[in-house]
Protein backbone atom coordinates (compact mmCIF):
# COMPACT_ATOMS: atom_id res chain seq x y z
CA UNK A 1 0.00 0.00 0.00
CA UNK A 2 1.27 3.51 -0.76
CA UNK A 3 2.31 5.78 2.09
CA UNK A 4 3.10 9.45 2.55
CA UNK A 5 6.87 9.18 2.97
CA UNK A 6 7.29 12.96 3.22
CA UNK A 7 5.09 16.05 2.83
CA UNK A 8 3.38 15.79 -0.58
CA UNK A 9 5.24 12.56 -1.49
CA UNK A 10 3.05 9.48 -1.97
CA UNK A 11 5.35 6.46 -2.24
CA UNK A 12 4.33 3.18 -3.93
CA UNK A 13 7.79 1.57 -3.67
CA UNK A 14 8.41 -1.01 -0.94
CA UNK A 15 12.15 -0.95 -1.74
CA UNK A 16 13.56 2.57 -1.98
CA UNK A 17 16.71 4.30 -0.77
CA UNK A 18 17.01 7.49 1.26
CA UNK A 19 18.61 9.47 -1.58
CA UNK A 20 15.65 8.79 -3.87
CA UNK A 21 13.21 9.86 -1.16
CA UNK A 22 15.26 13.00 -0.58
CA UNK A 23 15.08 13.84 -4.28
CA UNK A 24 11.32 13.32 -4.33
CA UNK A 25 10.91 15.48 -1.22
CA UNK A 26 12.94 18.23 -2.89
CA UNK A 27 10.77 18.07 -6.02
CA UNK A 28 7.55 18.07 -3.98
CA UNK A 29 8.69 21.23 -2.17
CA UNK A 30 8.28 23.31 -5.33
CA UNK A 31 5.36 25.70 -4.68
CA UNK A 32 3.43 24.82 -7.85
CA UNK A 33 3.24 21.04 -7.23
CA UNK A 34 -0.39 19.90 -6.83
CA UNK A 35 -1.64 17.77 -5.16
CA UNK A 36 1.50 15.66 -4.52
CA UNK A 37 4.38 13.82 -6.16
CA UNK A 38 3.79 10.10 -6.70
CA UNK A 39 6.78 7.77 -6.48
CA UNK A 40 6.32 4.66 -8.60
CA UNK A 41 7.38 1.18 -7.38
CA UNK A 42 10.53 1.29 -9.55
CA UNK A 43 11.68 4.73 -8.36
CA UNK A 44 15.41 5.35 -8.08
CA UNK A 45 17.94 8.19 -8.08
CA UNK A 46 17.99 10.39 -11.17
CA UNK A 47 19.26 13.74 -12.42
CA UNK A 48 17.48 16.56 -10.61
CA UNK A 49 14.43 14.48 -9.76
CA UNK A 50 14.07 10.76 -9.19
CA UNK A 51 13.33 8.40 -12.07
CA UNK A 52 9.94 6.86 -11.45
CA UNK A 53 8.43 10.18 -10.31
CA UNK A 54 5.08 11.60 -11.40
CA UNK A 55 5.06 15.38 -10.98
CA UNK A 56 1.87 17.47 -11.34
CA UNK A 57 2.52 21.19 -11.66
CA UNK A 58 0.26 24.23 -12.00
CA UNK A 59 1.26 26.96 -14.48
CA UNK A 60 4.85 25.73 -14.78
CA UNK A 61 6.96 22.92 -16.23
CA UNK A 62 10.39 21.62 -15.19
CA UNK A 63 12.33 20.67 -18.35
CA UNK A 64 14.95 18.60 -16.50
CA UNK A 65 12.19 16.57 -14.86
CA UNK A 66 11.11 15.35 -18.29
CA UNK A 67 14.75 14.51 -18.90
CA UNK A 68 17.03 14.47 -21.92
CA UNK A 69 15.38 11.52 -23.65
CA UNK A 70 12.02 13.17 -24.32
CA UNK A 71 9.29 10.68 -25.13
CA UNK A 72 11.35 7.60 -24.32
CA UNK A 73 9.02 4.62 -24.06
CA UNK A 74 7.97 1.16 -25.14
CA UNK A 75 6.22 -0.45 -28.07
CA UNK A 76 4.92 -4.01 -28.17
CA UNK A 77 3.37 -6.03 -30.98
CA UNK A 78 1.40 -9.22 -30.42
CA UNK A 79 1.74 -11.59 -33.36
CA UNK A 80 -0.32 -14.51 -34.62
CA UNK A 81 2.70 -16.81 -34.26
CA UNK A 82 3.12 -19.44 -31.58
CA UNK A 83 6.42 -20.74 -30.28
CA UNK A 84 5.93 -23.99 -32.16
CA UNK A 85 5.86 -22.01 -35.41
CA UNK A 86 9.39 -20.68 -34.89
CA UNK A 87 11.03 -23.28 -32.62
CA UNK A 88 12.91 -24.82 -35.59
CA UNK A 89 14.38 -21.47 -36.72
CA UNK A 90 17.77 -20.02 -35.78
CA UNK A 91 17.36 -17.01 -33.49
CA UNK A 92 20.86 -15.83 -34.41
CA UNK A 93 19.64 -15.38 -37.99
CA UNK A 94 16.81 -13.11 -36.83
CA UNK A 95 19.20 -11.17 -34.62
CA UNK A 96 21.47 -10.53 -37.61
CA UNK A 97 18.49 -9.28 -39.63
CA UNK A 98 17.43 -6.93 -36.83
CA UNK A 99 20.95 -5.54 -36.48
CA UNK A 100 21.04 -4.94 -40.24
CA UNK A 101 17.63 -3.24 -40.34
CA UNK A 102 17.95 -1.03 -37.24
CA UNK A 103 21.03 1.10 -36.50
CA UNK A 104 22.23 0.47 -32.95
CA UNK A 105 24.14 2.67 -30.52
CA UNK A 106 24.33 6.46 -30.06
CA UNK A 107 25.48 8.31 -33.15
CA UNK A 108 24.76 5.37 -35.45
CA UNK A 109 22.07 6.55 -37.87
CA UNK A 110 20.55 5.35 -41.15
CA UNK A 111 22.71 5.80 -44.26
CA UNK A 112 19.58 6.70 -46.24
CA UNK A 113 15.89 7.32 -45.58
CA UNK A 114 14.45 5.46 -48.57
CA UNK A 115 15.17 1.83 -47.68
CA UNK A 116 11.60 1.19 -46.48
CA UNK A 117 8.35 2.36 -48.03
CA UNK A 118 6.81 3.27 -44.66
CA UNK A 119 9.57 5.75 -43.69
CA UNK A 120 8.71 8.66 -46.02
CA UNK A 121 5.15 9.20 -44.70
CA UNK A 122 6.46 9.41 -41.13
CA UNK A 123 9.11 11.93 -42.08
CA UNK A 124 6.47 14.00 -43.85
CA UNK A 125 4.25 14.00 -40.74
CA UNK A 126 7.18 15.18 -38.60
CA UNK A 127 8.27 17.85 -41.08
CA UNK A 128 4.72 19.15 -41.32
CA UNK A 129 4.32 19.24 -37.53
CA UNK A 130 7.56 21.20 -37.15
CA UNK A 131 6.52 23.66 -39.85
CA UNK A 132 3.00 24.19 -38.50
CA UNK A 133 4.11 24.72 -34.91
CA UNK A 134 7.28 26.70 -35.53
CA UNK A 135 9.75 24.12 -34.24
CA UNK A 136 13.29 25.01 -35.32
CA UNK A 137 15.34 21.87 -36.04
CA UNK A 138 18.42 23.66 -37.40
CA UNK A 139 20.42 22.23 -34.47
CA UNK A 140 19.83 18.68 -35.78
CA UNK A 141 20.11 18.63 -39.59
CA UNK A 142 20.44 14.83 -39.58
CA UNK A 143 17.24 14.18 -37.60
CA UNK A 144 15.60 12.32 -40.54
CA UNK A 145 18.48 9.81 -40.52
CA UNK A 146 17.90 9.27 -36.79
CA UNK A 147 14.33 8.02 -37.34
CA UNK A 148 14.35 4.26 -36.93
CA UNK A 149 17.54 4.05 -34.84
CA UNK A 150 17.75 2.50 -31.37
CA UNK A 151 20.39 4.32 -29.33
CA UNK A 152 22.29 2.95 -26.35
CA UNK A 153 22.03 2.52 -22.61
CA UNK A 154 19.02 0.45 -21.63
CA UNK A 155 17.36 0.68 -25.05
CA UNK A 156 16.65 -2.75 -26.47
CA UNK A 157 14.78 -4.96 -28.94
CA UNK A 158 13.35 -8.34 -27.87
CA UNK A 159 11.46 -11.33 -29.17
CA UNK A 160 9.25 -12.66 -26.36
CA UNK A 161 6.80 -15.43 -25.52
CA UNK A 162 3.71 -14.89 -23.40
CA UNK A 163 2.08 -17.24 -20.88
CA UNK A 164 0.39 -19.13 -23.73
CA UNK A 165 3.54 -19.33 -25.88
CA UNK A 166 2.31 -16.54 -28.16
CA UNK A 167 5.08 -14.55 -29.85
CA UNK A 168 5.53 -10.84 -29.10
CA UNK A 169 7.89 -8.17 -30.41
CA UNK A 170 9.18 -5.69 -27.83
CA UNK A 171 11.18 -2.48 -28.21
CA UNK A 172 12.39 0.37 -25.98
CA UNK A 173 13.69 3.71 -27.30
CA UNK A 174 13.08 7.46 -27.39
CA UNK A 175 13.73 10.69 -29.28
CA UNK A 176 17.41 10.09 -30.01
CA UNK A 177 19.90 12.90 -30.57
CA UNK A 178 17.36 15.44 -31.76
CA UNK A 179 15.31 15.04 -28.56
CA UNK A 180 18.46 15.27 -26.46
CA UNK A 181 19.41 18.61 -28.04
CA UNK A 182 15.90 19.99 -27.59
CA UNK A 183 15.90 18.98 -23.93
CA UNK A 184 19.34 20.37 -23.11
CA UNK A 185 18.55 23.68 -24.81
CA UNK A 186 15.42 24.26 -22.71
CA UNK A 187 16.98 23.01 -19.47
CA UNK A 188 19.70 25.63 -19.94
CA UNK A 189 17.10 28.33 -20.70
CA UNK A 190 15.10 27.48 -17.56
CA UNK A 191 18.23 27.59 -15.41
CA UNK A 192 19.32 30.91 -16.90
CA UNK A 193 15.91 32.50 -16.38
CA UNK A 194 15.55 31.31 -12.78
CA UNK A 195 18.99 32.74 -12.04
CA UNK A 196 18.08 35.98 -13.83
CA UNK A 197 14.85 36.23 -11.83
CA UNK A 198 16.66 35.54 -8.54
CA UNK A 199 14.57 32.42 -7.91
CA UNK A 200 16.05 30.23 -5.19
CA UNK A 201 15.96 26.54 -6.11
CA UNK A 202 16.75 23.49 -3.96
CA UNK A 203 18.49 22.08 -7.04
CA UNK A 204 19.45 23.72 -10.37
CA UNK A 205 17.77 20.85 -12.23
CA UNK A 206 14.44 21.97 -10.77
CA UNK A 207 14.61 25.17 -12.78
CA UNK A 208 11.22 25.80 -14.37
CA UNK A 209 9.42 27.75 -17.07
CA UNK A 210 6.20 29.55 -16.02
CA UNK A 211 3.12 29.82 -18.22
CA UNK A 212 2.63 33.15 -19.92
CA UNK A 213 6.28 33.41 -20.96
CA UNK A 214 7.48 32.92 -24.54
CA UNK A 215 10.03 30.39 -23.24
CA UNK A 216 7.23 28.22 -21.83
CA UNK A 217 5.30 28.33 -25.11
CA UNK A 218 8.39 27.48 -27.13
CA UNK A 219 9.29 24.57 -24.86
CA UNK A 220 5.81 23.06 -25.07
CA UNK A 221 5.94 23.24 -28.89
CA UNK A 222 9.37 21.64 -29.05
CA UNK A 223 8.39 19.09 -26.41
CA UNK A 224 5.30 18.02 -28.36
CA UNK A 225 7.39 17.57 -31.50
CA UNK A 226 10.04 15.52 -29.71
CA UNK A 227 7.37 13.32 -28.12
CA UNK A 228 5.86 12.70 -31.55
CA UNK A 229 9.31 11.92 -32.97
CA UNK A 230 9.89 9.35 -30.21
CA UNK A 231 6.49 7.75 -30.88
CA UNK A 232 7.18 7.55 -34.62
CA UNK A 233 10.75 6.36 -34.02
CA UNK A 234 9.47 3.34 -32.11
CA UNK A 235 6.79 2.68 -34.73
CA UNK A 236 9.42 2.87 -37.50
CA UNK A 237 11.71 0.40 -35.77
CA UNK A 238 8.82 -1.90 -34.98
CA UNK A 239 7.74 -1.95 -38.62
CA UNK A 240 11.29 -2.94 -39.55
CA UNK A 241 11.28 -5.60 -36.83
CA UNK A 242 7.95 -6.96 -38.11
CA UNK A 243 9.32 -7.13 -41.64
CA UNK A 244 12.42 -9.00 -40.43
CA UNK A 245 10.22 -11.54 -38.63
CA UNK A 246 8.02 -11.94 -41.71
CA UNK A 247 11.00 -12.94 -43.81
CA UNK A 248 12.59 -15.06 -41.07
CA UNK A 249 9.42 -17.02 -40.31
CA UNK A 250 8.18 -17.00 -43.94
CA UNK A 251 4.75 -15.67 -43.00
CA UNK A 252 2.34 -13.41 -44.84
CA UNK A 253 2.83 -9.74 -44.02
CA UNK A 254 -0.88 -9.04 -43.61
CA UNK A 255 -1.45 -11.80 -41.08
CA UNK A 256 1.48 -11.44 -38.66
CA UNK A 257 0.47 -8.51 -36.42
CA UNK A 258 -2.65 -8.76 -34.24
CA UNK A 259 -2.17 -5.97 -31.69
CA UNK A 260 0.12 -2.98 -31.02
CA UNK A 261 0.76 -0.81 -27.93
CA UNK A 262 3.00 2.29 -28.09
CA UNK A 263 3.47 4.32 -24.90
CA UNK A 264 5.76 7.05 -23.54
CA UNK A 265 7.36 7.04 -20.12
CA UNK A 266 9.34 10.33 -20.19
CA UNK A 267 6.95 13.11 -21.10
CA UNK A 268 4.63 15.92 -20.06
CA UNK A 269 0.92 16.18 -20.83
CA UNK A 270 -1.96 18.29 -19.52
CA UNK A 271 -4.37 16.38 -17.28
CA UNK A 272 -6.83 17.11 -14.48
CA UNK A 273 -5.99 15.92 -10.98
CA UNK A 274 -7.46 16.80 -7.59
CA UNK A 275 -9.83 19.31 -9.16
CA UNK A 276 -7.22 21.30 -11.08
CA UNK A 277 -5.67 21.28 -14.55
CA UNK A 278 -2.00 20.43 -14.21
CA UNK A 279 1.00 19.76 -16.39
CA UNK A 280 1.73 16.15 -15.50
CA UNK A 281 5.30 15.02 -15.99
CA UNK A 282 5.85 11.28 -15.97
CA UNK A 283 9.60 10.79 -15.52
CA UNK A 284 10.02 7.04 -15.81
CA UNK A 285 6.30 6.26 -15.56
CA UNK A 286 3.52 5.29 -17.96
CA UNK A 287 -0.08 6.46 -18.16
CA UNK A 288 -2.43 4.11 -16.30
CA UNK A 289 -5.85 5.72 -16.63
CA UNK A 290 -8.74 3.28 -16.25
CA UNK A 291 -8.58 0.84 -19.15
CA UNK A 292 -5.48 2.35 -20.77
CA UNK A 293 -3.01 -0.32 -21.85
CA UNK A 294 0.72 -0.08 -21.27
CA UNK A 295 3.98 -1.99 -21.34
CA UNK A 296 6.30 -2.56 -18.36
CA UNK A 297 9.60 -4.27 -19.21
CA UNK A 298 11.81 -6.05 -16.74
CA UNK A 299 15.57 -6.12 -17.27
CA UNK A 300 17.31 -8.29 -19.86
CA UNK A 301 16.85 -11.87 -18.71
CA UNK A 302 13.70 -11.26 -16.63
CA UNK A 303 9.94 -11.05 -17.22
CA UNK A 304 8.05 -8.15 -18.78
CA UNK A 305 4.36 -7.26 -18.66
CA UNK A 306 1.52 -5.97 -20.78
CA UNK A 307 -0.87 -4.16 -18.43
CA UNK A 308 -4.15 -2.28 -18.25
CA UNK A 309 -4.51 0.81 -16.04
CA UNK A 310 -6.85 1.01 -13.05
CA UNK A 311 -7.03 4.82 -12.88
CA UNK A 312 -5.62 5.05 -9.35
CA UNK A 313 -6.04 8.71 -8.39
CA UNK A 314 -3.40 8.65 -5.65
CA UNK A 315 -0.90 7.37 -8.19
CA UNK A 316 -1.98 10.16 -10.56
CA UNK A 317 -3.23 7.54 -13.02
CA UNK A 318 0.32 6.31 -13.58
CA UNK A 319 2.34 3.10 -13.26
CA UNK A 320 6.02 2.04 -13.24
CA UNK A 321 8.00 2.00 -16.45
CA UNK A 322 10.24 -0.96 -15.67
CA UNK A 323 12.26 -2.65 -12.97
CA UNK A 324 14.27 0.41 -11.88
CA UNK A 325 17.97 0.29 -11.10
CA UNK A 326 19.44 -0.99 -7.82
CA UNK A 327 23.02 -0.16 -8.77
CA UNK A 328 24.44 2.58 -10.98
CA UNK A 329 26.15 1.53 -14.19
CA UNK A 330 29.56 2.17 -12.63
CA UNK A 331 28.71 0.11 -9.54
CA UNK A 332 27.28 -2.74 -11.65
CA UNK A 333 30.55 -2.96 -13.59
CA UNK A 334 32.44 -3.25 -10.31
CA UNK A 335 30.20 -6.05 -9.05
CA UNK A 336 29.53 -8.20 -12.13
CA UNK A 337 31.34 -9.71 -15.11
CA UNK A 338 30.49 -10.86 -18.62
CA UNK A 339 30.45 -14.42 -17.26
CA UNK A 340 27.86 -13.41 -14.65
CA UNK A 341 25.72 -11.95 -17.42
CA UNK A 342 26.09 -15.07 -19.57
CA UNK A 343 24.90 -17.20 -16.65
CA UNK A 344 21.79 -15.00 -16.29
CA UNK A 345 21.06 -15.13 -20.03
CA UNK A 346 21.08 -18.90 -20.51
CA UNK A 347 18.49 -19.83 -23.14
CA UNK A 348 18.31 -16.28 -24.56
CA UNK A 349 19.95 -15.26 -27.83
CA UNK A 350 21.99 -12.08 -27.30
CA UNK A 351 25.25 -10.40 -28.26
CA UNK A 352 27.86 -11.61 -25.79
CA UNK A 353 30.45 -9.22 -24.37
CA UNK A 354 31.31 -7.10 -21.37
CA UNK A 355 29.78 -3.91 -22.82
CA UNK A 356 26.36 -4.98 -21.50
CA UNK A 357 27.43 -5.99 -17.98
CA UNK A 358 25.86 -2.84 -16.50
CA UNK A 359 22.48 -4.09 -17.81
CA UNK A 360 22.66 -7.43 -15.96
CA UNK A 361 19.35 -8.23 -14.20
CA UNK A 362 21.12 -8.12 -10.83
CA UNK A 363 21.69 -4.37 -11.33
CA UNK A 364 17.91 -3.86 -11.32
CA UNK A 365 15.12 -4.24 -8.79
CA UNK A 366 13.14 -7.46 -8.71
CA UNK A 367 10.42 -6.90 -11.34
CA UNK A 368 8.05 -9.19 -9.44
CA UNK A 369 8.31 -6.96 -6.37
CA UNK A 370 7.73 -3.89 -8.55
CA UNK A 371 4.60 -5.45 -10.04
CA UNK A 372 3.31 -6.48 -6.60
CA UNK A 373 3.73 -2.88 -5.44
CA UNK A 374 1.81 -1.77 -8.55
CA UNK A 375 -1.29 -3.91 -7.88
CA UNK A 376 -3.47 -0.87 -7.21
CA UNK A 377 -2.17 0.88 -10.35
CA UNK A 378 -2.51 -1.77 -13.07
CA UNK A 379 -3.78 -5.24 -13.80
CA UNK A 380 -1.60 -7.67 -15.73
CA UNK A 381 -2.87 -8.86 -19.12
CA UNK A 382 0.19 -10.77 -20.29
CA UNK A 383 3.45 -11.96 -18.76
CA UNK A 384 6.31 -12.22 -21.22
CA UNK A 385 9.72 -13.91 -21.24
CA UNK A 386 12.33 -13.02 -23.84
CA UNK A 387 14.08 -15.53 -26.08
CA UNK A 388 16.09 -12.95 -28.04
CA UNK A 389 17.61 -9.66 -26.92
CA UNK A 390 19.39 -6.94 -28.93
CA UNK A 391 20.79 -3.99 -26.99
CA UNK A 392 22.35 -0.74 -28.07
CA UNK A 393 25.87 -0.17 -26.77
XYZ file of C-alpha atoms in Angstrom:
393
model
C 0.000 0.000 0.000
C 1.269 3.506 -0.758
C 2.312 5.777 2.090
C 3.096 9.449 2.546
C 6.871 9.179 2.966
C 7.292 12.959 3.216
C 5.090 16.046 2.832
C 3.381 15.788 -0.578
C 5.241 12.562 -1.489
C 3.054 9.480 -1.965
C 5.349 6.461 -2.241
C 4.334 3.184 -3.925
C 7.788 1.566 -3.670
C 8.414 -1.007 -0.938
C 12.149 -0.947 -1.743
C 13.556 2.569 -1.975
C 16.706 4.303 -0.771
C 17.013 7.489 1.257
C 18.608 9.467 -1.583
C 15.646 8.790 -3.874
C 13.207 9.855 -1.161
C 15.264 12.998 -0.578
C 15.078 13.839 -4.285
C 11.318 13.321 -4.333
C 10.910 15.479 -1.224
C 12.940 18.226 -2.892
C 10.772 18.069 -6.015
C 7.553 18.065 -3.980
C 8.691 21.231 -2.171
C 8.281 23.308 -5.332
C 5.363 25.700 -4.682
C 3.431 24.824 -7.854
C 3.241 21.041 -7.231
C -0.390 19.898 -6.833
C -1.640 17.768 -5.155
C 1.501 15.665 -4.517
C 4.376 13.824 -6.163
C 3.787 10.098 -6.704
C 6.780 7.770 -6.482
C 6.319 4.658 -8.599
C 7.380 1.183 -7.382
C 10.530 1.286 -9.547
C 11.685 4.731 -8.364
C 15.412 5.346 -8.084
C 17.942 8.191 -8.077
C 17.985 10.388 -11.173
C 19.258 13.738 -12.418
C 17.480 16.557 -10.607
C 14.426 14.475 -9.762
C 14.067 10.762 -9.188
C 13.329 8.402 -12.071
C 9.938 6.864 -11.455
C 8.434 10.176 -10.307
C 5.077 11.597 -11.400
C 5.063 15.382 -10.977
C 1.865 17.467 -11.336
C 2.522 21.194 -11.657
C 0.259 24.228 -11.995
C 1.258 26.962 -14.479
C 4.848 25.727 -14.776
C 6.957 22.920 -16.234
C 10.392 21.622 -15.190
C 12.333 20.672 -18.348
C 14.951 18.599 -16.504
C 12.189 16.567 -14.864
C 11.105 15.347 -18.290
C 14.755 14.514 -18.901
C 17.027 14.474 -21.923
C 15.379 11.518 -23.652
C 12.023 13.169 -24.319
C 9.286 10.677 -25.132
C 11.350 7.604 -24.323
C 9.023 4.623 -24.058
C 7.968 1.158 -25.138
C 6.216 -0.450 -28.071
C 4.924 -4.008 -28.172
C 3.375 -6.032 -30.981
C 1.405 -9.218 -30.418
C 1.742 -11.590 -33.361
C -0.320 -14.505 -34.624
C 2.704 -16.808 -34.262
C 3.122 -19.436 -31.577
C 6.423 -20.736 -30.281
C 5.928 -23.989 -32.163
C 5.861 -22.009 -35.408
C 9.394 -20.681 -34.891
C 11.034 -23.284 -32.625
C 12.913 -24.820 -35.587
C 14.379 -21.470 -36.717
C 17.768 -20.016 -35.775
C 17.363 -17.013 -33.485
C 20.857 -15.834 -34.410
C 19.642 -15.381 -37.988
C 16.810 -13.114 -36.832
C 19.204 -11.168 -34.621
C 21.468 -10.526 -37.612
C 18.491 -9.277 -39.632
C 17.427 -6.926 -36.830
C 20.948 -5.538 -36.482
C 21.042 -4.939 -40.238
C 17.631 -3.240 -40.345
C 17.946 -1.027 -37.240
C 21.032 1.099 -36.501
C 22.228 0.466 -32.950
C 24.141 2.667 -30.518
C 24.327 6.461 -30.059
C 25.478 8.314 -33.150
C 24.756 5.368 -35.447
C 22.067 6.553 -37.872
C 20.551 5.350 -41.148
C 22.708 5.801 -44.259
C 19.582 6.703 -46.235
C 15.886 7.316 -45.583
C 14.448 5.456 -48.574
C 15.173 1.829 -47.683
C 11.603 1.188 -46.478
C 8.347 2.359 -48.030
C 6.812 3.268 -44.663
C 9.566 5.752 -43.689
C 8.708 8.659 -46.023
C 5.147 9.204 -44.703
C 6.464 9.409 -41.125
C 9.112 11.926 -42.082
C 6.469 14.001 -43.847
C 4.253 14.001 -40.738
C 7.182 15.179 -38.596
C 8.273 17.849 -41.080
C 4.716 19.148 -41.322
C 4.317 19.236 -37.529
C 7.559 21.202 -37.152
C 6.525 23.663 -39.846
C 3.002 24.192 -38.498
C 4.105 24.717 -34.906
C 7.277 26.702 -35.529
C 9.750 24.119 -34.244
C 13.292 25.005 -35.317
C 15.345 21.867 -36.041
C 18.421 23.664 -37.399
C 20.419 22.226 -34.473
C 19.828 18.684 -35.775
C 20.110 18.630 -39.594
C 20.437 14.828 -39.578
C 17.244 14.178 -37.604
C 15.599 12.316 -40.544
C 18.481 9.814 -40.518
C 17.896 9.273 -36.785
C 14.335 8.023 -37.340
C 14.347 4.257 -36.925
C 17.541 4.047 -34.836
C 17.750 2.497 -31.374
C 20.387 4.317 -29.326
C 22.291 2.949 -26.351
C 22.028 2.516 -22.609
C 19.018 0.453 -21.631
C 17.360 0.681 -25.052
C 16.647 -2.752 -26.474
C 14.777 -4.965 -28.937
C 13.353 -8.338 -27.868
C 11.459 -11.327 -29.174
C 9.253 -12.657 -26.364
C 6.799 -15.427 -25.521
C 3.705 -14.889 -23.397
C 2.075 -17.242 -20.881
C 0.387 -19.132 -23.730
C 3.541 -19.326 -25.883
C 2.309 -16.542 -28.160
C 5.080 -14.549 -29.851
C 5.525 -10.839 -29.097
C 7.894 -8.174 -30.411
C 9.184 -5.690 -27.828
C 11.184 -2.483 -28.210
C 12.388 0.372 -25.975
C 13.690 3.709 -27.299
C 13.081 7.456 -27.391
C 13.729 10.690 -29.285
C 17.407 10.087 -30.005
C 19.901 12.904 -30.570
C 17.358 15.439 -31.755
C 15.310 15.044 -28.555
C 18.458 15.274 -26.463
C 19.415 18.613 -28.042
C 15.903 19.991 -27.592
C 15.900 18.978 -23.927
C 19.344 20.372 -23.112
C 18.549 23.682 -24.813
C 15.423 24.256 -22.709
C 16.979 23.012 -19.473
C 19.697 25.632 -19.937
C 17.101 28.325 -20.699
C 15.102 27.483 -17.563
C 18.226 27.588 -15.412
C 19.325 30.911 -16.898
C 15.914 32.498 -16.377
C 15.547 31.311 -12.776
C 18.986 32.743 -12.035
C 18.083 35.978 -13.826
C 14.851 36.227 -11.830
C 16.659 35.544 -8.539
C 14.574 32.420 -7.910
C 16.054 30.231 -5.189
C 15.956 26.542 -6.108
C 16.745 23.488 -3.960
C 18.493 22.075 -7.043
C 19.447 23.723 -10.372
C 17.773 20.850 -12.227
C 14.439 21.966 -10.766
C 14.610 25.175 -12.778
C 11.219 25.804 -14.373
C 9.423 27.754 -17.068
C 6.201 29.552 -16.017
C 3.124 29.819 -18.218
C 2.628 33.153 -19.922
C 6.275 33.412 -20.961
C 7.484 32.916 -24.542
C 10.027 30.393 -23.241
C 7.230 28.222 -21.825
C 5.299 28.335 -25.106
C 8.394 27.477 -27.126
C 9.288 24.570 -24.857
C 5.807 23.059 -25.075
C 5.940 23.244 -28.886
C 9.374 21.639 -29.047
C 8.388 19.088 -26.413
C 5.300 18.020 -28.365
C 7.385 17.568 -31.502
C 10.045 15.517 -29.708
C 7.369 13.323 -28.124
C 5.859 12.697 -31.555
C 9.314 11.918 -32.970
C 9.895 9.351 -30.205
C 6.495 7.753 -30.881
C 7.180 7.554 -34.620
C 10.748 6.357 -34.022
C 9.465 3.341 -32.105
C 6.794 2.684 -34.730
C 9.415 2.872 -37.503
C 11.711 0.400 -35.765
C 8.817 -1.904 -34.985
C 7.745 -1.946 -38.624
C 11.289 -2.943 -39.548
C 11.275 -5.604 -36.826
C 7.950 -6.957 -38.114
C 9.320 -7.130 -41.643
C 12.420 -9.000 -40.427
C 10.223 -11.536 -38.625
C 8.017 -11.938 -41.708
C 11.004 -12.939 -43.807
C 12.591 -15.063 -41.071
C 9.423 -17.022 -40.311
C 8.177 -16.999 -43.940
C 4.748 -15.666 -43.001
C 2.335 -13.407 -44.835
C 2.827 -9.738 -44.024
C -0.884 -9.044 -43.606
C -1.454 -11.800 -41.078
C 1.477 -11.435 -38.660
C 0.473 -8.514 -36.417
C -2.648 -8.761 -34.245
C -2.170 -5.966 -31.686
C 0.121 -2.983 -31.018
C 0.757 -0.811 -27.930
C 3.001 2.288 -28.091
C 3.474 4.318 -24.898
C 5.756 7.053 -23.543
C 7.356 7.041 -20.121
C 9.344 10.328 -20.193
C 6.948 13.109 -21.098
C 4.627 15.925 -20.061
C 0.916 16.183 -20.827
C -1.964 18.294 -19.524
C -4.365 16.378 -17.276
C -6.834 17.114 -14.477
C -5.993 15.918 -10.976
C -7.458 16.805 -7.586
C -9.826 19.308 -9.156
C -7.220 21.301 -11.082
C -5.673 21.281 -14.552
C -1.997 20.428 -14.206
C 1.003 19.760 -16.385
C 1.728 16.153 -15.499
C 5.298 15.025 -15.989
C 5.854 11.280 -15.968
C 9.600 10.793 -15.521
C 10.017 7.043 -15.809
C 6.296 6.265 -15.557
C 3.518 5.290 -17.961
C -0.079 6.457 -18.158
C -2.427 4.114 -16.302
C -5.853 5.720 -16.630
C -8.742 3.284 -16.245
C -8.576 0.838 -19.145
C -5.476 2.349 -20.771
C -3.006 -0.317 -21.847
C 0.718 -0.079 -21.270
C 3.977 -1.986 -21.339
C 6.297 -2.557 -18.359
C 9.596 -4.267 -19.205
C 11.811 -6.049 -16.741
C 15.572 -6.116 -17.274
C 17.312 -8.292 -19.863
C 16.846 -11.872 -18.709
C 13.696 -11.262 -16.634
C 9.943 -11.054 -17.218
C 8.052 -8.146 -18.775
C 4.362 -7.259 -18.656
C 1.516 -5.969 -20.777
C -0.871 -4.161 -18.429
C -4.153 -2.276 -18.246
C -4.507 0.805 -16.040
C -6.850 1.010 -13.051
C -7.031 4.821 -12.881
C -5.623 5.048 -9.346
C -6.041 8.715 -8.392
C -3.401 8.652 -5.650
C -0.904 7.370 -8.189
C -1.983 10.159 -10.560
C -3.228 7.539 -13.021
C 0.321 6.311 -13.584
C 2.341 3.104 -13.261
C 6.019 2.042 -13.235
C 7.996 2.003 -16.454
C 10.239 -0.963 -15.669
C 12.261 -2.649 -12.968
C 14.269 0.406 -11.882
C 17.972 0.293 -11.096
C 19.439 -0.991 -7.819
C 23.015 -0.158 -8.774
C 24.439 2.584 -10.975
C 26.146 1.529 -14.189
C 29.556 2.173 -12.626
C 28.711 0.114 -9.540
C 27.282 -2.736 -11.654
C 30.549 -2.957 -13.586
C 32.437 -3.253 -10.310
C 30.195 -6.046 -9.050
C 29.532 -8.201 -12.126
C 31.344 -9.706 -15.109
C 30.485 -10.860 -18.623
C 30.455 -14.421 -17.260
C 27.865 -13.406 -14.648
C 25.720 -11.949 -17.422
C 26.086 -15.070 -19.569
C 24.897 -17.200 -16.652
C 21.789 -15.001 -16.286
C 21.063 -15.128 -20.034
C 21.078 -18.897 -20.514
C 18.487 -19.832 -23.138
C 18.307 -16.284 -24.556
C 19.952 -15.256 -27.833
C 21.993 -12.076 -27.295
C 25.249 -10.397 -28.257
C 27.856 -11.608 -25.788
C 30.446 -9.222 -24.369
C 31.314 -7.102 -21.368
C 29.777 -3.914 -22.815
C 26.363 -4.976 -21.503
C 27.433 -5.991 -17.978
C 25.865 -2.837 -16.503
C 22.483 -4.087 -17.815
C 22.660 -7.428 -15.962
C 19.348 -8.228 -14.204
C 21.124 -8.117 -10.828
C 21.692 -4.372 -11.331
C 17.911 -3.863 -11.319
C 15.120 -4.237 -8.795
C 13.135 -7.464 -8.713
C 10.419 -6.895 -11.338
C 8.049 -9.192 -9.443
C 8.308 -6.955 -6.368
C 7.732 -3.894 -8.547
C 4.600 -5.446 -10.041
C 3.315 -6.483 -6.605
C 3.732 -2.878 -5.437
C 1.811 -1.773 -8.552
C -1.292 -3.907 -7.881
C -3.469 -0.866 -7.214
C -2.172 0.881 -10.346
C -2.514 -1.768 -13.070
C -3.782 -5.235 -13.800
C -1.603 -7.673 -15.731
C -2.873 -8.860 -19.117
C 0.190 -10.774 -20.294
C 3.454 -11.959 -18.756
C 6.313 -12.223 -21.224
C 9.723 -13.905 -21.243
C 12.327 -13.019 -23.841
C 14.078 -15.530 -26.078
C 16.092 -12.951 -28.044
C 17.615 -9.655 -26.920
C 19.385 -6.940 -28.926
C 20.787 -3.992 -26.992
C 22.351 -0.740 -28.073
C 25.867 -0.169 -26.769
